[in-house]
N, CA, C and O atoms as a CHARMM CRD file, in Angstrom:
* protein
*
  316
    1    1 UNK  N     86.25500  73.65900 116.53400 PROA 1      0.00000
    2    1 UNK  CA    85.02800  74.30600 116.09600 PROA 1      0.00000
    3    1 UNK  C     84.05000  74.31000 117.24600 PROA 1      0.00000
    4    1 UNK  O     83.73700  73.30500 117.88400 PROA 1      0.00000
    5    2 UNK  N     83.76300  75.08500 117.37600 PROA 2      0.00000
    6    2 UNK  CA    82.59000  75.49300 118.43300 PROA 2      0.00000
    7    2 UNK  C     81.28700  76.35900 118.10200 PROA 2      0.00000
    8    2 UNK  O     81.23700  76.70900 116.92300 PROA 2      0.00000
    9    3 UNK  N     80.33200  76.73100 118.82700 PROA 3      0.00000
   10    3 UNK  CA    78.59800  77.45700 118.54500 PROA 3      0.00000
   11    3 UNK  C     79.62300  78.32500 119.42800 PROA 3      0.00000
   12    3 UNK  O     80.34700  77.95200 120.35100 PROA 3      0.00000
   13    4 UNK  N     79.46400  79.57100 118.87300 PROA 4      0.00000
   14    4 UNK  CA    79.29300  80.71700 119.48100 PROA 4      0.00000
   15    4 UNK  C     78.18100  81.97300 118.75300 PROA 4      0.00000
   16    4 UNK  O     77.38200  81.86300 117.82300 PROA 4      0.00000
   17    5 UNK  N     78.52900  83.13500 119.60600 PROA 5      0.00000
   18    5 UNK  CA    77.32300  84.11700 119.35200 PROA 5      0.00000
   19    5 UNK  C     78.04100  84.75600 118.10300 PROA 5      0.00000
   20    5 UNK  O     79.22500  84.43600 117.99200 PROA 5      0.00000
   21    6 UNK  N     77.44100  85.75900 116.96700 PROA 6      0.00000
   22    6 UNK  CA    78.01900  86.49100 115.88800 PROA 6      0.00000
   23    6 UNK  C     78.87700  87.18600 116.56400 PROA 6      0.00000
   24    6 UNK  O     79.95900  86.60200 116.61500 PROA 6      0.00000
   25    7 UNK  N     78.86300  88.16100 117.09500 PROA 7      0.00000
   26    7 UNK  CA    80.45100  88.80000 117.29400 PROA 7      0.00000
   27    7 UNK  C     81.67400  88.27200 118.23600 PROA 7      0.00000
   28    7 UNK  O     82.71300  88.87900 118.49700 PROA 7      0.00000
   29    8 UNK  N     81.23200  86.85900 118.71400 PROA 8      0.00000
   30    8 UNK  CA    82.42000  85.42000 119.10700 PROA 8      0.00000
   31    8 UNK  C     83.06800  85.38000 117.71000 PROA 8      0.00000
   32    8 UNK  O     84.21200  85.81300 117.57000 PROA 8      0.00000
   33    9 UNK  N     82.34900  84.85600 116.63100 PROA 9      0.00000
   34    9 UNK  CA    82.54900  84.68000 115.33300 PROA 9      0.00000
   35    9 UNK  C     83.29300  85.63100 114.22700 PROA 9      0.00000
   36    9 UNK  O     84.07700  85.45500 113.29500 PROA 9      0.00000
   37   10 UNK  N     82.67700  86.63900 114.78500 PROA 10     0.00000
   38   10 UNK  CA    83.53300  88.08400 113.73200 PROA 10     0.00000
   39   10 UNK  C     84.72400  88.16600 114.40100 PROA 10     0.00000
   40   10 UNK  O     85.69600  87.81000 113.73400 PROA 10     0.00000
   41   11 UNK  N     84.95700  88.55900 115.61200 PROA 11     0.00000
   42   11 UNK  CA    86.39300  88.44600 116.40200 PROA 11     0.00000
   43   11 UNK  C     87.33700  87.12200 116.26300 PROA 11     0.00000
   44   11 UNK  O     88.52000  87.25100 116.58100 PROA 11     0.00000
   45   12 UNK  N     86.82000  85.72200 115.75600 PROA 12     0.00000
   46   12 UNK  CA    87.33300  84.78400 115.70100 PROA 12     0.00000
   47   12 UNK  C     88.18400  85.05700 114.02500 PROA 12     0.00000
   48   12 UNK  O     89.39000  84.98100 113.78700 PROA 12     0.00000
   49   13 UNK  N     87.17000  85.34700 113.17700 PROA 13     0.00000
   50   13 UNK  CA    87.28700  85.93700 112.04200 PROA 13     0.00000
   51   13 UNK  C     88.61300  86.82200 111.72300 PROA 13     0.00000
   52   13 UNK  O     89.31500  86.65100 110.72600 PROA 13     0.00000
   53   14 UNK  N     88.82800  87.73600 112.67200 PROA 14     0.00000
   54   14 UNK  CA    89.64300  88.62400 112.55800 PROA 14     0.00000
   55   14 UNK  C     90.90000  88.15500 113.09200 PROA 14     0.00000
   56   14 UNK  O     91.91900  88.76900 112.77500 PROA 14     0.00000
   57   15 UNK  N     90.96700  87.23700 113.79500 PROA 15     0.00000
   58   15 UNK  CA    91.94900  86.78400 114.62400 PROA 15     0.00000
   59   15 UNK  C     92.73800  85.73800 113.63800 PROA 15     0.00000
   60   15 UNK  O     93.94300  85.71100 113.38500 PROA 15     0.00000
   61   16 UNK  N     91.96400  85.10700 113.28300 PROA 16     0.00000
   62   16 UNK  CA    92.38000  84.06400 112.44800 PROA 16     0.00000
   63   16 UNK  C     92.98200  84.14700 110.93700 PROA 16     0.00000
   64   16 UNK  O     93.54200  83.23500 110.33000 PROA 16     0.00000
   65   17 UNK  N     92.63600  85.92700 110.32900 PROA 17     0.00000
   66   17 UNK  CA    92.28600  86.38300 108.70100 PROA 17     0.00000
   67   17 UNK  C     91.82300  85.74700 108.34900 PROA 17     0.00000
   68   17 UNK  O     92.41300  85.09900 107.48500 PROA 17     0.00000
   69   18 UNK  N     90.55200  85.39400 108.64000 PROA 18     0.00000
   70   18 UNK  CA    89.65600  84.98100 107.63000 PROA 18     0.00000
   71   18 UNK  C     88.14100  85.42900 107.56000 PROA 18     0.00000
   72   18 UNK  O     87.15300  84.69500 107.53800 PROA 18     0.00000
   73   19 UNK  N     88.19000  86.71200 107.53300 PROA 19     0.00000
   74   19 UNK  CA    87.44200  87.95800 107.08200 PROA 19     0.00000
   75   19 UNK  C     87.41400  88.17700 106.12300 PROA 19     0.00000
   76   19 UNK  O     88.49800  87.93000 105.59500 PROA 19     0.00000
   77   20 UNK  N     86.30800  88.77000 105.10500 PROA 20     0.00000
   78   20 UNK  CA    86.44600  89.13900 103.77500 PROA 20     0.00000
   79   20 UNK  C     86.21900  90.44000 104.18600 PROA 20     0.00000
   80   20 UNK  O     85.17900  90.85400 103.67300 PROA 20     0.00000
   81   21 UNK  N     86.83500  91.38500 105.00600 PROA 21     0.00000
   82   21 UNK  CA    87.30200  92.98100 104.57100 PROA 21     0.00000
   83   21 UNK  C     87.85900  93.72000 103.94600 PROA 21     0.00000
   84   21 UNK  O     89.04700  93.58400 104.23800 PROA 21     0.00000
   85   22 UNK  N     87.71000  94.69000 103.00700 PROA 22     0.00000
   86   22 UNK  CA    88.30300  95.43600 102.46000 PROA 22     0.00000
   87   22 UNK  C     88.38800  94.76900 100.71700 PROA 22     0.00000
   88   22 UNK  O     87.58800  94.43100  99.84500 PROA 22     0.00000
   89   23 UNK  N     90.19800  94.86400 100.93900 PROA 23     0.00000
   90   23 UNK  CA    90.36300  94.24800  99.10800 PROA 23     0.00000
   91   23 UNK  C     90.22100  93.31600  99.61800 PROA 23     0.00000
   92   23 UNK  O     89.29400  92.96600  98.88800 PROA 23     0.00000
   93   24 UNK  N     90.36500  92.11200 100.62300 PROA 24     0.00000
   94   24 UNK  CA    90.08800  90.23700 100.34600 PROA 24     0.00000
   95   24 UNK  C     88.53700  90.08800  99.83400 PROA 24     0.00000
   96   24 UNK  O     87.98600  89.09700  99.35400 PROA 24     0.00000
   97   25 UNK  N     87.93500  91.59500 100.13500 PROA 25     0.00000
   98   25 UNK  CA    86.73200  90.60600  99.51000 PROA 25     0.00000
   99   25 UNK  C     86.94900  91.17600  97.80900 PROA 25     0.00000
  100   25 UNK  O     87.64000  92.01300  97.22800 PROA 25     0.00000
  101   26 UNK  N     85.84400  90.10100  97.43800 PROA 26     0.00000
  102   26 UNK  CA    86.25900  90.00100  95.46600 PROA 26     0.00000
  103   26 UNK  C     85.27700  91.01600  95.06000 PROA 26     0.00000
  104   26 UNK  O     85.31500  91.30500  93.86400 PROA 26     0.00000
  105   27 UNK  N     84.61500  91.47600  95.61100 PROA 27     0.00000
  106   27 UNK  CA    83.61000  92.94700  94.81800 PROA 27     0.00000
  107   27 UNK  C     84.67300  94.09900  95.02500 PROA 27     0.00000
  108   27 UNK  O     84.73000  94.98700  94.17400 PROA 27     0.00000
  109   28 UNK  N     85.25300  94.11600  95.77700 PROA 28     0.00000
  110   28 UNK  CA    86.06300  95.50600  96.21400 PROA 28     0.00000
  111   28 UNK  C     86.33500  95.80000  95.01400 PROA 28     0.00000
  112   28 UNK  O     86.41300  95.02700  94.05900 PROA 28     0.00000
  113   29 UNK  N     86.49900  97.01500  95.03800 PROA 29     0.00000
  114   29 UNK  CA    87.19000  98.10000  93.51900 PROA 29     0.00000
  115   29 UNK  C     88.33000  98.91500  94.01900 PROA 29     0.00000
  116   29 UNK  O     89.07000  99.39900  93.16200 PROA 29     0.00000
  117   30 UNK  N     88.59400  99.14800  95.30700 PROA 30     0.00000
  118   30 UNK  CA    89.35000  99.51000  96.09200 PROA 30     0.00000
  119   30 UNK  C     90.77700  98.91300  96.55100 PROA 30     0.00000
  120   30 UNK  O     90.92700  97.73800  96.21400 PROA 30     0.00000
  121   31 UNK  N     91.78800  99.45300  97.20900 PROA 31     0.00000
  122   31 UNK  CA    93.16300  98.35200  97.94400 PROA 31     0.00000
  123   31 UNK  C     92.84800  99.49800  99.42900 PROA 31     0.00000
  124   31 UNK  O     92.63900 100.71200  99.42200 PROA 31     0.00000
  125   32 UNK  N     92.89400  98.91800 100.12700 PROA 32     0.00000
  126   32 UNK  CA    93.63300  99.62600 101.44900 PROA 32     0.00000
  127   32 UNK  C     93.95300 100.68400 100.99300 PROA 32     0.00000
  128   32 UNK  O     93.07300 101.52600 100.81500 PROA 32     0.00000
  129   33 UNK  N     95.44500 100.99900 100.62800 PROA 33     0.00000
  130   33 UNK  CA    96.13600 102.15900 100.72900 PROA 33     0.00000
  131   33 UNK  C     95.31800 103.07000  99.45800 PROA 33     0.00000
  132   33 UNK  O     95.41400 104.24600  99.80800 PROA 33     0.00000
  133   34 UNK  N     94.85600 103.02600  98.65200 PROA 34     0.00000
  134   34 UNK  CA    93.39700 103.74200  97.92700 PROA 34     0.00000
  135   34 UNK  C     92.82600 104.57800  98.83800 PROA 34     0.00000
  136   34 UNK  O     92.93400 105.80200  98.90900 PROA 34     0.00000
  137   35 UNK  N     92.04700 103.63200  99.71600 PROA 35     0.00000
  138   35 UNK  CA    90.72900 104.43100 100.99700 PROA 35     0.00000
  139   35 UNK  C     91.95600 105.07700 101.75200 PROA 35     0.00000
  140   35 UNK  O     91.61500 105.80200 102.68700 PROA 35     0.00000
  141   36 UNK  N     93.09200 104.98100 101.57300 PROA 36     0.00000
  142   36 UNK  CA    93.82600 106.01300 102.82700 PROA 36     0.00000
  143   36 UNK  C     94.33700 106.98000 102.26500 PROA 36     0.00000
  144   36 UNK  O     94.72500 108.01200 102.81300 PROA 36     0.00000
  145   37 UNK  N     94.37200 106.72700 101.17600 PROA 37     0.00000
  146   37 UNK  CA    94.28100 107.99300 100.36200 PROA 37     0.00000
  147   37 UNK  C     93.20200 108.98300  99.94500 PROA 37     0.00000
  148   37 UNK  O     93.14600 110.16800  99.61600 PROA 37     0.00000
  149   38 UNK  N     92.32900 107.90600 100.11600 PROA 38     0.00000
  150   38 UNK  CA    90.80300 108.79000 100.01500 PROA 38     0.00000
  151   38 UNK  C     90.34100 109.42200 101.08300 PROA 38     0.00000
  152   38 UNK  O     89.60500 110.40700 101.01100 PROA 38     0.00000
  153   39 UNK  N     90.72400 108.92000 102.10300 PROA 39     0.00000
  154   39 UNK  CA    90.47900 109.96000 103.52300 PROA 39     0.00000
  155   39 UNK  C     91.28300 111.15900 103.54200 PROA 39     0.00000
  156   39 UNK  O     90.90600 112.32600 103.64300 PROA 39     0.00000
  157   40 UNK  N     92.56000 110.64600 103.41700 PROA 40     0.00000
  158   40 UNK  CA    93.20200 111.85100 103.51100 PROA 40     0.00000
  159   40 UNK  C     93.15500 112.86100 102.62900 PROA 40     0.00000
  160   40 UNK  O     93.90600 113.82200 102.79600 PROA 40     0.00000
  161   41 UNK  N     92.10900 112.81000 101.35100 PROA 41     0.00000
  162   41 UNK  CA    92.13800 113.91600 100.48900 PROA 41     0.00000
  163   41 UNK  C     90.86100 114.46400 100.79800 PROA 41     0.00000
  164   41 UNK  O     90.62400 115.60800 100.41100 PROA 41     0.00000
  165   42 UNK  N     89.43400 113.40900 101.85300 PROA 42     0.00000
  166   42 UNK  CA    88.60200 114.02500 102.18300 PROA 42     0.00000
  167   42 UNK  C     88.71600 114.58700 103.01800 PROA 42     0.00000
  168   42 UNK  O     87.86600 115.46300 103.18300 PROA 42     0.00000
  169   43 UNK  N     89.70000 114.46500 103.94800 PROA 43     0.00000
  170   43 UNK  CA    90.35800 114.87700 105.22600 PROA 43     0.00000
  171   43 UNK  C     91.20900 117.16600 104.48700 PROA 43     0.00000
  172   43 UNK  O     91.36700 118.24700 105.05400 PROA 43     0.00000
  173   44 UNK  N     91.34700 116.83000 103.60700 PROA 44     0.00000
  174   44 UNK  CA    91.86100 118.01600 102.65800 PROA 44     0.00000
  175   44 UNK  C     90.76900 118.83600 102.12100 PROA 44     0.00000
  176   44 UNK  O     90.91700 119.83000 101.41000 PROA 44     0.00000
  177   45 UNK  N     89.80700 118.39900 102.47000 PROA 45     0.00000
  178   45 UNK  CA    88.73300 119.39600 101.62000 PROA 45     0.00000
  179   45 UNK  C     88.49300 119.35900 100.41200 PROA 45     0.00000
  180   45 UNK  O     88.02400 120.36600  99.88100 PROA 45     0.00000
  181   46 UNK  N     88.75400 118.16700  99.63400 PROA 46     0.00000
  182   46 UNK  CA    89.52400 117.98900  98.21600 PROA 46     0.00000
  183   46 UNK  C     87.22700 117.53300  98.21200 PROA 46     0.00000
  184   46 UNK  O     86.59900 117.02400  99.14000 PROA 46     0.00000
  185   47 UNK  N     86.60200 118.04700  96.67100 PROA 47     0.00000
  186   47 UNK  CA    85.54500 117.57200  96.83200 PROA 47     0.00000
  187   47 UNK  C     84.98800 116.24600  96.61700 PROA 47     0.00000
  188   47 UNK  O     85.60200 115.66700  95.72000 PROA 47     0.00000
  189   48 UNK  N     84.14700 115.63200  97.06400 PROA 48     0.00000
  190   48 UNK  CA    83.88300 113.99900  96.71000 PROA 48     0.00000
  191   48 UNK  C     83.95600 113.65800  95.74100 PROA 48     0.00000
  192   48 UNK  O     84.44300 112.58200  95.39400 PROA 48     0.00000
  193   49 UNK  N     83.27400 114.86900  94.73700 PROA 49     0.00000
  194   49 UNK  CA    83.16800 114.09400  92.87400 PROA 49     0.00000
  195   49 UNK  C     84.63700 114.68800  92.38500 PROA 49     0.00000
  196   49 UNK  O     84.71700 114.50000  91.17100 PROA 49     0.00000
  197   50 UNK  N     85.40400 115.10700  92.71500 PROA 50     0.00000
  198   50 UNK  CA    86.83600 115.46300  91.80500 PROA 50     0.00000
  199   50 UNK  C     87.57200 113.82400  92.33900 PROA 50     0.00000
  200   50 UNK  O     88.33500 113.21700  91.58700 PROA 50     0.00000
  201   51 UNK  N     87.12300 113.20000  93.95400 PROA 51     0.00000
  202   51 UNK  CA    88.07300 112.42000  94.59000 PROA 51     0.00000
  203   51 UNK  C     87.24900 111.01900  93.14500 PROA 51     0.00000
  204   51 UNK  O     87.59500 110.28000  92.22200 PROA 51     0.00000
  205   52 UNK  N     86.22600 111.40200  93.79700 PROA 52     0.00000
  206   52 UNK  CA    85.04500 109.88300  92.83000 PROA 52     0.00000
  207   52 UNK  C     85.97200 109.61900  91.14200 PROA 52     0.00000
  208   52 UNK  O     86.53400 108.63500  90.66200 PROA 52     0.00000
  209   53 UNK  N     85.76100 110.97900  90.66700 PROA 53     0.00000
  210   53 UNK  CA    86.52600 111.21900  89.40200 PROA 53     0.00000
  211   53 UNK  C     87.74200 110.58100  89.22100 PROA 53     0.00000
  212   53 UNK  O     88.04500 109.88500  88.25200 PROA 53     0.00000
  213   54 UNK  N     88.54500 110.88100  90.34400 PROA 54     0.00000
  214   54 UNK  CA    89.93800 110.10100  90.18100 PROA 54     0.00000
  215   54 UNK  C     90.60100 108.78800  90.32300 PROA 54     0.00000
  216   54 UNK  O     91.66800 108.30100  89.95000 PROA 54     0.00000
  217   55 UNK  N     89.28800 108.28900  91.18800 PROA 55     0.00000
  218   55 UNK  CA    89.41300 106.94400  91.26800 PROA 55     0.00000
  219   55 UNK  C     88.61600 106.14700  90.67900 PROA 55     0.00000
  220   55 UNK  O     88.62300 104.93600  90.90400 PROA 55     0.00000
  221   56 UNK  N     87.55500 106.91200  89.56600 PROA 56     0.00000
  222   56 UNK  CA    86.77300 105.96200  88.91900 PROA 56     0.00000
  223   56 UNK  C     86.14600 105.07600  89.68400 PROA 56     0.00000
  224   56 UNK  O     86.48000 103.90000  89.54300 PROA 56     0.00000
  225   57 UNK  N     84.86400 105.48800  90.88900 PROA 57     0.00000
  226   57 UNK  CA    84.28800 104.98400  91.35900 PROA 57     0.00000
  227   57 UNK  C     83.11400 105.94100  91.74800 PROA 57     0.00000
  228   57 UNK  O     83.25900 107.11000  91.39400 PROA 57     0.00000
  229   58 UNK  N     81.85000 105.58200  92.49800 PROA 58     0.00000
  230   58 UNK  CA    80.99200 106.92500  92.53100 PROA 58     0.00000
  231   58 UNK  C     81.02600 108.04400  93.88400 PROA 58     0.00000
  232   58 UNK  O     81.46500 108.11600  95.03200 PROA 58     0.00000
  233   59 UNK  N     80.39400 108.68700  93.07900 PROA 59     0.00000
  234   59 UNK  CA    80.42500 109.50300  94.51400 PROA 59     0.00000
  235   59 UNK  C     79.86100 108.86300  95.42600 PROA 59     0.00000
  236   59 UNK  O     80.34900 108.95500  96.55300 PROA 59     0.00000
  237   60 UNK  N     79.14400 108.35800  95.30100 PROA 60     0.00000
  238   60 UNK  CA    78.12500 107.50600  96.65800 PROA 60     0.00000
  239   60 UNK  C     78.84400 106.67300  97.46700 PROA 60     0.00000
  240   60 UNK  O     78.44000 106.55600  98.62400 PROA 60     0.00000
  241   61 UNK  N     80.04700 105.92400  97.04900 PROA 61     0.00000
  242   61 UNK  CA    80.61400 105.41500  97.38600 PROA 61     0.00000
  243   61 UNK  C     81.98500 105.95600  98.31400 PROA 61     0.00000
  244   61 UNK  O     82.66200 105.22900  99.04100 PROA 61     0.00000
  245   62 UNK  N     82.22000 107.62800  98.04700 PROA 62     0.00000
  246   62 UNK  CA    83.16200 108.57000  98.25600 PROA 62     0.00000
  247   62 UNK  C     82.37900 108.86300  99.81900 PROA 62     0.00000
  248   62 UNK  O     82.87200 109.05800 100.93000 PROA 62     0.00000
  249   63 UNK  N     81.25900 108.81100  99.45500 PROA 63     0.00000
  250   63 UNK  CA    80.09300 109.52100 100.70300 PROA 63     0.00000
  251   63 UNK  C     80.32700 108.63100 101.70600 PROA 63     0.00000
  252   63 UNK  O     80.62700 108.97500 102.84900 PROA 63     0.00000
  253   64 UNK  N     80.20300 107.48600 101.33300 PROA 64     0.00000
  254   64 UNK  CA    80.10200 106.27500 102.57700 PROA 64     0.00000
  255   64 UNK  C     81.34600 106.07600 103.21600 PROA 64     0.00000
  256   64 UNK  O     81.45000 105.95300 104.43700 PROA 64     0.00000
  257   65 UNK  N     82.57800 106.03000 102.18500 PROA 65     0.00000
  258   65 UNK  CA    83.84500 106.40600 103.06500 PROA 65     0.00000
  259   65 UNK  C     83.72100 107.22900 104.41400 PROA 65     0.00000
  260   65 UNK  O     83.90800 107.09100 105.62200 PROA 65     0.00000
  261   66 UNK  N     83.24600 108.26800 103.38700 PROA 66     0.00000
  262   66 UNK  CA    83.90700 109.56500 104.66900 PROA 66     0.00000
  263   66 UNK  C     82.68100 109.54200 105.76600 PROA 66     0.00000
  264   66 UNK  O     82.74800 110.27700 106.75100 PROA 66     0.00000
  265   67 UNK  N     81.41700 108.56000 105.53100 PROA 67     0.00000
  266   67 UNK  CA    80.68400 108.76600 106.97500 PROA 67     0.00000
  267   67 UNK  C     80.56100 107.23400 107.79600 PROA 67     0.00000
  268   67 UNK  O     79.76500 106.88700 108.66900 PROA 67     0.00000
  269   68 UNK  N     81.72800 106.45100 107.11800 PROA 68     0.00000
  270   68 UNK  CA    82.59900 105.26500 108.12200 PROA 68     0.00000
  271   68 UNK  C     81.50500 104.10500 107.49600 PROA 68     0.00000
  272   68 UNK  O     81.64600 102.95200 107.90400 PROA 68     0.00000
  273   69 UNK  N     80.59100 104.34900 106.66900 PROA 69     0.00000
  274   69 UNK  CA    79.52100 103.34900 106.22300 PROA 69     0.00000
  275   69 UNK  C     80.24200 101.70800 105.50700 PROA 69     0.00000
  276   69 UNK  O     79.86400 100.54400 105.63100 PROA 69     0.00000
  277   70 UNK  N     81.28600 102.26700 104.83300 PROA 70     0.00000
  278   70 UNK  CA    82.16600 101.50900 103.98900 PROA 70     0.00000
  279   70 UNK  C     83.65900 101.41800 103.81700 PROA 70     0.00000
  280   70 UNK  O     84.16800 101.80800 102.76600 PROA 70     0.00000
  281   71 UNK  N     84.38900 100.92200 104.79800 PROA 71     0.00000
  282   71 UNK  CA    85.74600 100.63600 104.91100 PROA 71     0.00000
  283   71 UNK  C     86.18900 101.27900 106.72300 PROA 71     0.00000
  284   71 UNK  O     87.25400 101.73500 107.14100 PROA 71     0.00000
  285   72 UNK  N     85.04200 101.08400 107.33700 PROA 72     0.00000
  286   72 UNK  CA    85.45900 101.79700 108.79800 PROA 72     0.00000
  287   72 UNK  C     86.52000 101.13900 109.15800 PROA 72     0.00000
  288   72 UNK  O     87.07300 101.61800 110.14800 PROA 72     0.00000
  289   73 UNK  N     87.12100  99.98900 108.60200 PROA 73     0.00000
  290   73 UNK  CA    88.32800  99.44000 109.67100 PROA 73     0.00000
  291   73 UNK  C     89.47600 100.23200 108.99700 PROA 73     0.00000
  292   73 UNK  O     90.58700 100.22200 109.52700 PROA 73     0.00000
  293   74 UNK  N     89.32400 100.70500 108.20500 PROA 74     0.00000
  294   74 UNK  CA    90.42100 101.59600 108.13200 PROA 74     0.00000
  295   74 UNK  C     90.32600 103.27600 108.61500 PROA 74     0.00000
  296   74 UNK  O     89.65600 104.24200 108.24800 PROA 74     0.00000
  297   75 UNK  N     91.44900 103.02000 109.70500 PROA 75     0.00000
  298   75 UNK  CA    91.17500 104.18200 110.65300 PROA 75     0.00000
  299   75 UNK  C     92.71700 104.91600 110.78000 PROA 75     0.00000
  300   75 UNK  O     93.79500 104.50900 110.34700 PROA 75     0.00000
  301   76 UNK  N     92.37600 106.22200 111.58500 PROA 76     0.00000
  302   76 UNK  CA    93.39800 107.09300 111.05500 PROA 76     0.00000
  303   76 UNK  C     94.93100 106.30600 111.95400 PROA 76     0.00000
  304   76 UNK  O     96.08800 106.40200 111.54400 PROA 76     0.00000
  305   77 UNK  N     94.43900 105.48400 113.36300 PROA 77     0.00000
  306   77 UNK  CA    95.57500 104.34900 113.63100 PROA 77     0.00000
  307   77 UNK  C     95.98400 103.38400 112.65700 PROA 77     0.00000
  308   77 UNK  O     96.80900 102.50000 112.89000 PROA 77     0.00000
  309   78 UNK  N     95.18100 103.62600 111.14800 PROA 78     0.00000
  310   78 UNK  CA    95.75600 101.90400 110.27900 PROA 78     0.00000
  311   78 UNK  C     96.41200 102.94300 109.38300 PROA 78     0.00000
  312   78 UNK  O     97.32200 102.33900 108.81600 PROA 78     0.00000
  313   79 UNK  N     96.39500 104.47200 108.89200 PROA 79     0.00000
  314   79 UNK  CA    97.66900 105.01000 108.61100 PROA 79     0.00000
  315   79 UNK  C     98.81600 105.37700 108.92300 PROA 79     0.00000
  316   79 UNK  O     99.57100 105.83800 108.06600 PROA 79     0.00000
């Protein structure tokens, strides 16, 4: 254990899995392969509230996907 700076810590985080990203964290409503499905149907032109609709979650939440606000580590290299 050591003092380091916050992003020593987030990279230590990631290195180690022990990050609460994505589904590990317990609010998620989401899995991984969900949001990669959700890109790729925003990626389709498919509209936010038909995608929101189908996954029973909001549009607001459809919005933040697709402008990297909420789930950016999933990227078109993690499909």
């Amino acid at each position: 254990l050591y003092a380091g700076t916050p992003k020593q810590n987030q990279e230590d985080r990631l290195k180690h899995g022990t990050d609460n990203r994505g589904s590990k964290c317990k609010a998620a409503k989401l899995k991984e392969e969900e949001v990669v499905e959700i890109k790729q149907l925003i990626k389709n032109k498919v509209k936010l509230k038909e995608i929101a609709r189908i996954y029973k979650i909001s549009e607001s939440t459809i919005k933040a996907i697709k402008q990297n606000r909420n789930w950016a580590h999933i990227t078109d290299k993690s499909w």
